C-alpha cells in the first residue's frame, strides 16, 4: 500500500497544501509548531476517522473555516488506485468519498488505508492507565479485520444504554427493571465475549512480536510479558455481570466488562509501569507499536504506512539507529524538528514552515 | 442562536426545527418557503395537519393508525389472527404490507427500548401485546423490530416475556438486500447472512 499524494484544504494550520510522496521514506522537516504533525494527523484521519492525538474532530478544521478537506491518492499492492476524500464539517455531517463516489457510511472507509503511528505520547502505553492499552489492542484488531470496528461501536452503544438504565434506577431496582437489565446484560455479554476472545487471540500473537522488537531495540534478549486475563473471562461475562449486578446498581455504572480490561506488561517479571526505567519504558512502548505494525503487515500481507511523528528526537542515538534498522520495508513518513540521524536515508525531504510545505 | 428574525418567523423556525430530521438550516428554508407561498397553500397544509391530528388515532388493539376504534387491518376478517407481527412503528406496517407476503395481524410497540431516551417496556405497548395472545388465539409471534441495538434488545425482551405463553416466537432474518452485490455488503450484514444461512435441497 502506498500513498502517492496528499492534499489539504483548511486542515489545522494549512490553508492549502499539496504533497507528493515517494515509495520509500519521506522526511518532513521543520521547526516546532510549523505543522509537521498536522500532515501526519491528516493521513491518520483517513485511516481511522479519528485524530491520533485524541483531538476533537472540530479541532481539525482551520480556525475561521467551516470545512476541512483531506484528499489522498492511494495505490494498493494489486495496482488498484483510489482517490480518498474526507470532508470534515463544523456543522453538519462529515462526508467521505472514494473515487468520487460518496460512501453511505463514513466508517466504510476503514481498511482502505492503514497506518501505524509512532508518537512521543506512546510512552503512555506503558506508563498510564489501561485505556491506552485497550485502544492499542482494539485499533490493531480493526486494522486486522474491519468487523472489529462494528463490534466496538456496538459495545459502546450497549454500555451507554445500560449505564443510562442504571442511573435512572438511582440505586434501587424493581423486578421489572431487573428483567430489562437482564436483556441488556445478555447483549453486552454476547458482544463482550467476542471482543474478549479477539483481544486474547491478539495478545497471544502480539507477544512474540513485541519480544523480538524489544530485543532488537534494547540490543539484548529480555523477558517481556503481555498478560490479558480479565477475571470475567474465567467465569464468562454473563455470569460476571450478574455477580456484579448489586455493585453496578449501587454505583450506577457498569463495573465489569471489556471496557474495563487491561493488558499487564511486565519486564524481567516485574510490572513495567512501576518497575521499568524511563529508557526501558520508552523501548517497550516502541516495541509494542512495532510489534503491532509487524503483526498487521504479516496478517494483511502488506505493511501499513508507517508514521514516525517526532519520535526519533526522543530516543538516544543507539535506539534511534536500532529502530530505523528494524523497520519493515514499506512506505515511511518521518517528521522531525532535529536533523535526521545518519541512518535515516530519506528518499525525499519536505520542509514545513508556518503552514506551508516547501519542496 | 440569537433571534435575528421577527418573533413570528423565529417561532415558526423553532417549531419546524423540532421535527425529526429537520436541522436549523432546513427549518429556515421551509419557513421561508411557507412565508413566500400563496396563503391558500399554507392554509391547506395547516388544515391537513390539524385534520389528521383530530381524525387519526391509534387502533385500540394493535396501535396502528386508525380512523375508528380499530384500524383497517384489524377490521379485515380475511386476515389470520394466528400470526402476529410485532413492529416498532406504524410505518413498518406499511413496509411489510408492500411485500404482500404477510396475511396475519400486527402489533405496534410505538418505539423500542432505549434507556437513553427514557423508553423502557412500560413506555411501549408490551402489556397490550401479551393480553392479545389468548383471546385472539395467536400461535406465532414474529418479532420484526429493527436490526439495531435497541431493536434487538426489545426483541430479546419480548421473547423472554413470551416464554410462559404457549406461542411460537420467531425473529425475522437479517441479511443481504435482494438484487445487491456481495461485494458492496458491509461486513456486519454479510456476517449475519452467513450465520443465518440455509441448506439448499
XYZ file of C-alpha atoms in Angstrom:
560
model
C 0.000 0.000 0.000
C 1.332 3.408 -0.973
C 0.222 6.972 -0.547
C 1.121 8.856 -3.705
C -0.100 12.301 -2.798
C -1.816 14.265 -0.095
C -3.790 17.436 -0.460
C -5.220 19.548 2.336
C -7.683 22.427 2.388
C -8.315 24.308 5.630
C -6.925 21.474 7.719
C -5.396 22.652 11.030
C -2.937 25.438 10.130
C -2.949 24.721 6.378
C -4.989 26.905 4.028
C -3.939 24.587 1.235
C -1.138 22.090 0.893
C -0.103 19.638 -1.781
C 2.470 16.929 -1.138
C 3.838 14.090 -3.234
C 5.296 11.065 -1.525
C 7.878 8.576 -2.693
C 7.516 4.803 -2.200
C 10.369 4.719 0.358
C 10.969 7.217 3.146
C 9.689 10.773 3.083
C 11.036 13.080 5.783
C 9.108 16.150 6.854
C 11.443 18.607 8.481
C 10.695 21.898 10.217
C 10.749 23.761 13.500
C 8.247 23.054 16.238
C 4.751 24.433 15.756
C 5.023 24.713 11.958
C 2.585 21.918 11.089
C 4.576 18.713 10.664
C 2.391 16.615 12.918
C -0.714 18.085 11.266
C 0.322 16.439 7.999
C 0.752 13.090 9.740
C -2.535 13.581 11.564
C -4.414 14.180 8.300
C -3.224 10.832 6.901
C -4.118 9.204 10.204
C -7.625 10.619 9.921
C -8.134 8.954 6.529
C -7.142 5.645 8.093
C -9.125 5.759 11.324
C -11.525 8.748 11.043
C -10.011 9.996 14.282
C -7.143 12.185 15.350
C -4.289 10.095 16.719
C -3.655 12.945 19.140
C -7.098 12.316 20.587
C -8.183 15.801 19.467
C -11.881 16.514 18.933
C -12.780 16.461 15.235
C -13.643 20.152 15.421
C -10.034 20.985 16.175
C -9.009 19.632 12.747
C -10.741 22.449 10.888
C -8.655 25.577 10.369
C -9.637 28.488 12.565
C -12.145 30.640 10.678
C -13.031 27.930 8.141
C -16.155 25.727 8.181
C -14.924 22.739 6.232
C -11.633 20.920 6.120
C -10.783 18.624 3.219
C -8.212 15.845 3.144
C -7.566 14.204 -0.210
C -5.130 11.379 -0.842
C -4.229 9.111 -3.726
C -3.638 5.554 -2.550
C -2.158 2.737 -4.605
C -2.838 -0.788 -3.390
C -0.415 -3.628 -3.998
C -2.646 -5.067 -6.707
C -2.305 -1.804 -8.619
C -5.745 -0.526 -7.684
C -5.701 3.276 -7.426
C -8.046 5.003 -5.059
C -8.759 8.654 -4.537
C -9.965 9.173 -0.985
C -11.545 12.437 0.076
C -12.735 13.306 3.549
C -14.711 16.416 4.250
C -14.882 17.493 7.899
C -17.666 19.947 8.642
C -18.004 22.193 11.660
C -21.782 21.863 11.450
C -23.467 19.039 9.624
C -22.248 15.603 8.736
C -18.778 14.693 7.636
C -18.516 13.073 4.241
C -16.186 10.550 2.724
C -15.739 9.874 -0.977
C -13.813 7.095 -2.637
C -13.100 7.628 -6.321
C -15.624 10.481 -6.246
C -18.350 8.139 -5.007
C -19.799 9.116 -1.658
C -19.796 6.349 0.931
C -23.158 5.906 2.606
C -21.421 5.325 5.915
C -18.092 7.039 6.571
C -16.854 4.033 8.516
C -16.813 2.001 5.299
C -13.552 3.836 4.693
C -11.805 1.853 7.425
C -9.386 -0.631 5.956
C -8.892 1.285 2.707
C -5.814 2.950 4.177
C -3.885 1.504 7.107
C -1.327 3.438 9.115
C 0.858 2.703 12.123
C 1.588 5.854 14.083
C 4.503 6.198 16.490
C 4.390 9.347 18.571
C 6.081 10.660 21.737
C 2.734 10.155 23.516
C 3.198 6.392 23.105
C 5.018 6.350 26.425
C 1.514 6.468 27.910
C 1.048 2.889 26.644
C 3.396 1.754 29.388
C 3.099 4.499 31.992
C -0.571 5.436 32.024
C -3.832 3.647 32.770
C -5.451 0.791 30.851
C -7.398 2.960 28.363
C -4.314 3.481 26.177
C -3.570 -0.222 26.084
C -7.191 -1.097 25.262
C -7.001 1.378 22.406
C -3.819 -0.223 21.074
C -5.483 -3.656 21.171
C -8.701 -2.518 19.565
C -7.075 -0.317 16.918
C -4.848 -3.240 15.969
C -7.874 -5.523 15.791
C -9.623 -3.057 13.463
C -6.520 -2.949 11.266
C -6.555 -6.743 11.134
C -10.284 -7.035 10.388
C -12.706 -4.159 9.961
C -15.548 -6.095 11.576
C -13.992 -5.322 14.962
C -14.949 -1.692 14.498
C -18.662 -2.541 14.428
C -18.154 -4.757 17.456
C -16.516 -1.929 19.366
C -19.273 0.531 18.402
C -21.979 -1.946 19.355
C -20.436 -2.490 22.795
C -20.187 1.283 23.336
C -23.838 1.622 22.428
C -24.989 -1.164 24.740
C -22.883 0.246 27.589
C -24.362 3.718 27.128
C -27.867 2.289 27.297
C -27.081 0.055 30.242
C -25.437 2.867 32.217
C -28.343 5.145 31.457
C -30.719 2.496 32.800
C -28.594 2.095 35.952
C -28.627 5.864 36.520
C -32.395 6.005 36.147
C -32.681 3.342 38.837
C -30.962 5.588 41.347
C -29.541 2.691 43.312
C -32.762 0.734 43.612
C -34.092 -1.827 41.174
C -37.590 -3.220 40.858
C -38.258 -6.677 39.442
C -39.421 -5.142 36.172
C -36.228 -3.166 35.708
C -34.239 -6.211 36.692
C -35.757 -8.055 33.722
C -34.797 -5.172 31.453
C -31.247 -5.223 32.812
C -31.139 -8.940 32.033
C -31.562 -8.359 28.329
C -29.011 -5.545 28.221
C -26.609 -7.865 30.082
C -27.224 -10.586 27.541
C -26.412 -8.214 24.663
C -23.316 -6.912 26.433
C -22.171 -10.446 27.185
C -22.740 -11.596 23.611
C -20.581 -8.843 22.095
C -18.178 -8.572 25.038
C -17.269 -12.252 24.783
C -16.480 -11.787 21.106
C -14.219 -8.825 21.798
C -12.589 -10.592 24.764
C -11.824 -13.594 22.613
C -10.431 -11.394 19.833
C -8.249 -9.479 22.305
C -6.924 -12.660 23.903
C -6.016 -14.100 20.499
C -4.392 -10.824 19.523
C -2.272 -10.588 22.677
C -1.095 -14.166 22.212
C 0.028 -13.355 18.667
C 1.452 -9.998 19.619
C 3.644 -11.202 22.479
C 6.405 -12.899 20.412
C 6.449 -9.906 18.037
C 6.915 -7.465 20.921
C 9.545 -9.680 22.485
C 11.511 -9.724 19.246
C 11.133 -5.987 18.690
C 12.268 -5.240 22.228
C 15.334 -7.369 21.805
C 16.241 -5.515 18.627
C 15.754 -2.128 20.249
C 17.454 -2.866 23.545
C 20.200 -4.933 21.960
C 19.712 -7.937 24.225
C 17.095 -10.586 24.922
C 14.857 -9.526 27.806
C 11.772 -11.323 29.077
C 8.744 -9.218 28.106
C 5.311 -10.475 29.016
C 1.877 -9.273 27.981
C -0.965 -10.636 30.046
C -4.592 -10.173 29.100
C -6.633 -12.080 31.644
C -9.676 -10.140 32.758
C -11.355 -12.045 35.633
C -14.671 -12.117 33.764
C -13.139 -14.292 31.054
C -12.787 -17.106 33.577
C -16.443 -17.224 34.575
C -17.981 -15.848 31.397
C -19.200 -12.269 31.062
C -22.875 -13.048 31.612
C -22.051 -14.685 34.926
C -19.677 -11.881 35.924
C -22.328 -9.280 35.110
C -24.886 -10.987 37.280
C -22.335 -11.295 40.100
C -21.595 -7.577 39.790
C -25.261 -6.603 39.483
C -25.643 -5.319 43.057
C -22.439 -3.335 42.776
C -23.425 -1.896 39.390
C -26.775 -0.801 40.754
C -25.197 0.838 43.774
C -22.518 2.638 41.744
C -24.908 3.317 38.864
C -22.391 2.255 36.249
C -21.062 -0.884 34.568
C -18.147 -2.052 36.690
C -17.374 -5.228 34.745
C -16.786 -5.798 31.064
C -14.424 -5.312 28.132
C -14.447 -1.544 28.710
C -12.539 -2.091 31.971
C -9.955 -4.581 30.693
C -6.227 -4.120 30.825
C -3.122 -5.737 29.395
C -0.436 -6.023 32.014
C 3.028 -5.532 30.664
C 5.970 -6.870 32.577
C 9.690 -6.701 32.004
C 12.003 -9.187 33.707
C 8.970 -10.474 35.575
C 8.129 -7.093 37.122
C 5.298 -4.707 36.185
C 6.788 -2.303 33.627
C 4.532 0.538 34.704
C 6.091 0.783 38.124
C 9.418 -1.015 37.870
C 10.950 -0.319 34.463
C 13.315 2.610 33.959
C 12.370 5.565 31.771
C 14.543 4.236 28.946
C 13.103 0.738 29.223
C 9.588 2.121 29.187
C 10.337 4.074 26.032
C 11.772 0.989 24.325
C 8.759 -1.040 25.446
C 6.322 1.495 24.017
C 8.193 1.414 20.714
C 8.308 -2.391 20.796
C 4.522 -2.528 21.314
C 3.906 -0.304 18.292
C 6.484 -2.101 16.182
C 5.062 -5.486 17.180
C 1.538 -4.431 16.256
C 2.786 -2.960 12.984
C 4.531 -6.208 12.048
C 1.565 -8.320 13.061
C -0.742 -6.318 10.808
C 1.809 -6.389 7.983
C 2.067 -10.188 8.347
C -1.633 -10.914 8.529
C -2.832 -8.405 5.971
C 0.036 -9.108 3.635
C 1.075 -5.507 3.147
C 2.653 -3.206 5.729
C 0.603 -0.208 6.859
C 2.051 3.225 6.126
C 4.450 3.894 8.954
C 4.302 7.349 10.503
C 7.108 8.264 12.893
C 5.911 11.506 14.381
C 8.726 13.241 16.189
C 9.892 10.032 17.854
C 13.497 9.995 16.686
C 14.406 13.053 18.754
C 13.054 11.283 21.843
C 15.413 8.354 21.503
C 19.109 8.110 22.197
C 21.164 7.578 19.072
C 21.616 3.829 19.655
C 17.883 3.229 19.977
C 17.077 5.528 17.072
C 19.536 3.617 14.926
C 18.084 0.300 16.122
C 14.556 1.437 15.318
C 15.493 2.607 11.840
C 17.415 -0.581 11.172
C 14.457 -2.734 12.146
C 11.635 -1.001 10.334
C 9.806 -3.311 7.973
C 10.136 -2.474 4.328
C 7.319 -0.239 3.280
C 6.382 3.379 2.989
C 7.599 5.540 5.844
C 6.816 9.095 6.829
C 9.129 10.710 9.358
C 8.539 14.100 10.938
C 11.349 15.699 12.873
C 12.452 19.055 14.227
C 16.063 17.994 14.583
C 18.357 16.891 11.746
C 17.725 13.351 10.541
C 20.023 10.720 12.035
C 22.540 9.486 9.509
C 20.875 6.050 9.483
C 17.640 7.546 8.180
C 18.018 7.563 4.447
C 15.204 9.788 3.323
C 14.285 9.429 -0.328
C 12.578 12.787 -0.224
C 12.817 15.666 2.217
C 9.966 18.142 2.534
C 10.293 21.295 4.594
C 7.395 22.751 6.518
C 7.249 26.335 7.644
C 4.241 28.091 9.115
C 1.564 26.053 7.404
C 3.337 25.862 4.047
C 5.055 22.873 2.520
C 8.249 23.762 0.685
C 9.648 21.208 -1.689
C -28.975 31.103 18.433
C -29.632 34.847 18.645
C -33.035 35.798 17.317
C -32.362 37.695 14.110
C -35.878 37.387 12.677
C -39.099 38.977 13.854
C -40.699 36.910 16.551
C -43.375 35.027 14.492
C -40.775 33.948 11.934
C -38.374 32.812 14.623
C -41.160 30.844 16.355
C -42.011 29.130 13.066
C -38.358 28.210 12.505
C -38.040 26.912 16.058
C -41.183 24.778 15.740
C -40.113 23.331 12.383
C -36.684 22.631 13.837
C -38.282 20.358 16.443
C -39.462 17.965 13.730
C -37.451 14.783 13.243
C -34.780 15.048 10.579
C -35.104 18.818 10.282
C -31.998 20.747 11.282
C -31.747 24.505 11.829
C -30.844 25.187 8.169
C -33.711 23.113 6.774
C -36.115 24.691 9.269
C -35.116 28.105 7.992
C -35.570 27.051 4.358
C -39.008 25.561 4.973
C -40.079 28.644 6.942
C -39.060 30.995 4.111
C -40.776 28.772 1.590
C -44.010 28.872 3.601
C -43.844 32.639 4.019
C -43.453 33.124 0.281
C -46.129 30.565 -0.663
C -49.730 31.610 -1.504
C -51.963 31.937 1.558
C -54.252 29.094 0.316
C -51.421 26.590 0.065
C -50.296 27.323 3.582
C -53.843 27.133 4.914
C -54.273 23.753 3.231
C -51.118 22.448 4.878
C -52.146 23.788 8.278
C -55.599 22.258 7.847
C -54.233 18.868 6.823
C -52.064 18.798 9.936
C -54.897 19.604 12.340
C -57.326 17.415 10.410
C -55.045 14.399 10.549
C -54.325 15.041 14.183
C -58.022 15.202 15.124
C -59.250 12.354 12.944
C -56.449 9.860 13.328
C -55.903 7.907 16.494
C -54.290 4.670 17.486
C -56.112 1.396 16.909
C -57.154 0.138 20.346
C -55.986 -3.348 19.510
C -52.748 -3.052 17.577
C -51.834 0.676 17.905
C -51.593 1.192 14.174
C -53.074 4.469 12.908
C -56.838 4.255 12.671
C -59.791 6.487 11.911
C -62.132 4.398 14.022
C -61.745 2.239 17.084
C -59.946 -0.369 15.021
C -57.530 0.046 12.112
C -58.363 -1.336 8.633
C -56.084 -4.328 9.194
C -57.722 -5.342 12.464
C -61.154 -4.869 10.830
C -60.265 -7.107 7.892
C -61.611 -10.534 8.872
C -59.854 -12.245 5.969
C -56.603 -11.771 7.863
C -55.427 -14.553 10.109
C -55.282 -13.906 13.814
C -52.963 -16.839 14.333
C -49.824 -14.998 13.327
C -48.928 -11.703 14.918
C -46.167 -9.481 13.642
C -44.617 -7.109 16.211
C -43.166 -3.869 14.822
C -41.774 -0.666 16.307
C -43.760 1.890 14.301
C -46.789 2.119 12.039
C -44.546 2.910 9.107
C -43.046 -0.564 9.473
C -46.505 -1.992 8.764
C -46.583 -0.060 5.503
C -43.227 -1.555 4.539
C -44.316 -5.087 5.433
C -47.671 -4.707 3.668
C -45.856 -3.816 0.447
C -44.332 -7.286 0.430
C -47.798 -8.823 0.184
C -46.305 -11.826 1.971
C -47.909 -11.405 5.336
C -51.558 -12.120 5.968
C -51.672 -12.030 9.740
C -52.200 -9.119 12.092
C -49.789 -6.612 13.559
C -48.893 -5.119 16.884
C -47.163 -1.727 17.048
C -44.965 -1.117 20.085
C -44.664 2.608 19.366
C -40.906 2.543 19.792
C -38.049 0.381 21.033
C -36.374 0.021 24.402
C -33.835 2.796 24.853
C -32.944 3.945 28.377
C -31.091 6.916 26.874
C -34.427 8.220 25.627
C -36.222 7.117 28.763
C -38.031 4.302 26.977
C -38.473 1.082 28.891
C -41.015 -1.731 28.498
C -43.651 0.315 30.372
C -43.446 3.100 27.798
C -44.090 0.628 24.988
C -47.266 -1.269 24.174
C -45.971 -4.515 25.660
C -48.672 -5.467 28.168
C -51.167 -4.698 25.430
C -49.377 -7.276 23.296
C -49.390 -10.002 25.943
C -53.099 -9.683 26.668
C -53.917 -10.118 22.971
C -52.380 -13.555 22.660
C -55.001 -15.751 24.288
C -58.263 -14.121 23.189
C -57.061 -13.879 19.577
C -55.716 -17.432 19.544
C -52.238 -16.344 18.450
C -49.969 -19.269 17.600
C -46.889 -17.453 16.344
C -45.372 -14.071 17.195
C -42.925 -12.725 14.611
C -40.567 -10.131 16.103
C -39.995 -7.544 13.377
C -38.181 -4.854 15.366
C -35.264 -3.099 13.690
C -31.969 -4.995 13.439
C -30.106 -2.389 15.541
C -29.021 -2.462 19.196
C -32.325 -1.185 20.582
C -34.491 -3.300 18.276
C -32.524 -6.451 19.071
C -32.788 -5.885 22.813
C -36.517 -5.211 22.511
C -36.976 -8.466 20.587
C -34.933 -10.332 23.190
C -37.053 -8.882 25.997
C -40.331 -9.808 24.341
C -39.052 -13.301 23.584
C -38.271 -13.769 27.270
C -41.615 -12.434 28.394
C -43.386 -14.769 25.972
C -41.716 -17.887 27.373
C -44.620 -18.760 29.721
C -47.124 -18.390 26.872
C -47.872 -21.250 24.566
C -46.782 -19.455 21.395
C -44.029 -19.911 18.853
C -41.689 -16.875 18.836
C -39.666 -16.095 15.723
C -37.314 -13.277 14.704
C -37.116 -12.010 11.144
C -33.861 -12.904 9.419
C -31.336 -10.208 8.650
C -29.121 -10.443 5.656
C -28.412 -9.242 2.181
C -30.588 -6.987 0.084
C -32.019 -8.808 -2.924
C -30.510 -7.700 -6.215
C -27.403 -6.412 -4.462
C -23.787 -7.431 -4.797
C -21.929 -9.309 -2.084
C -19.000 -7.022 -2.731
C -20.896 -3.992 -1.511
C -22.399 -5.554 1.609
C -20.988 -4.300 4.891
C -19.168 -6.916 6.940
C -21.756 -6.977 9.727
C -24.663 -7.702 7.410
C -22.663 -10.256 5.495
C -21.626 -11.922 8.767
C -25.257 -12.133 9.847
C -26.267 -13.509 6.488
C -23.646 -16.220 6.830
C -24.862 -17.060 10.314
C -28.421 -17.383 9.075
C -27.559 -19.488 6.013
C -29.940 -22.221 4.896
C -29.423 -25.605 3.378
C -30.412 -25.862 -0.265
C -32.091 -29.078 -1.185
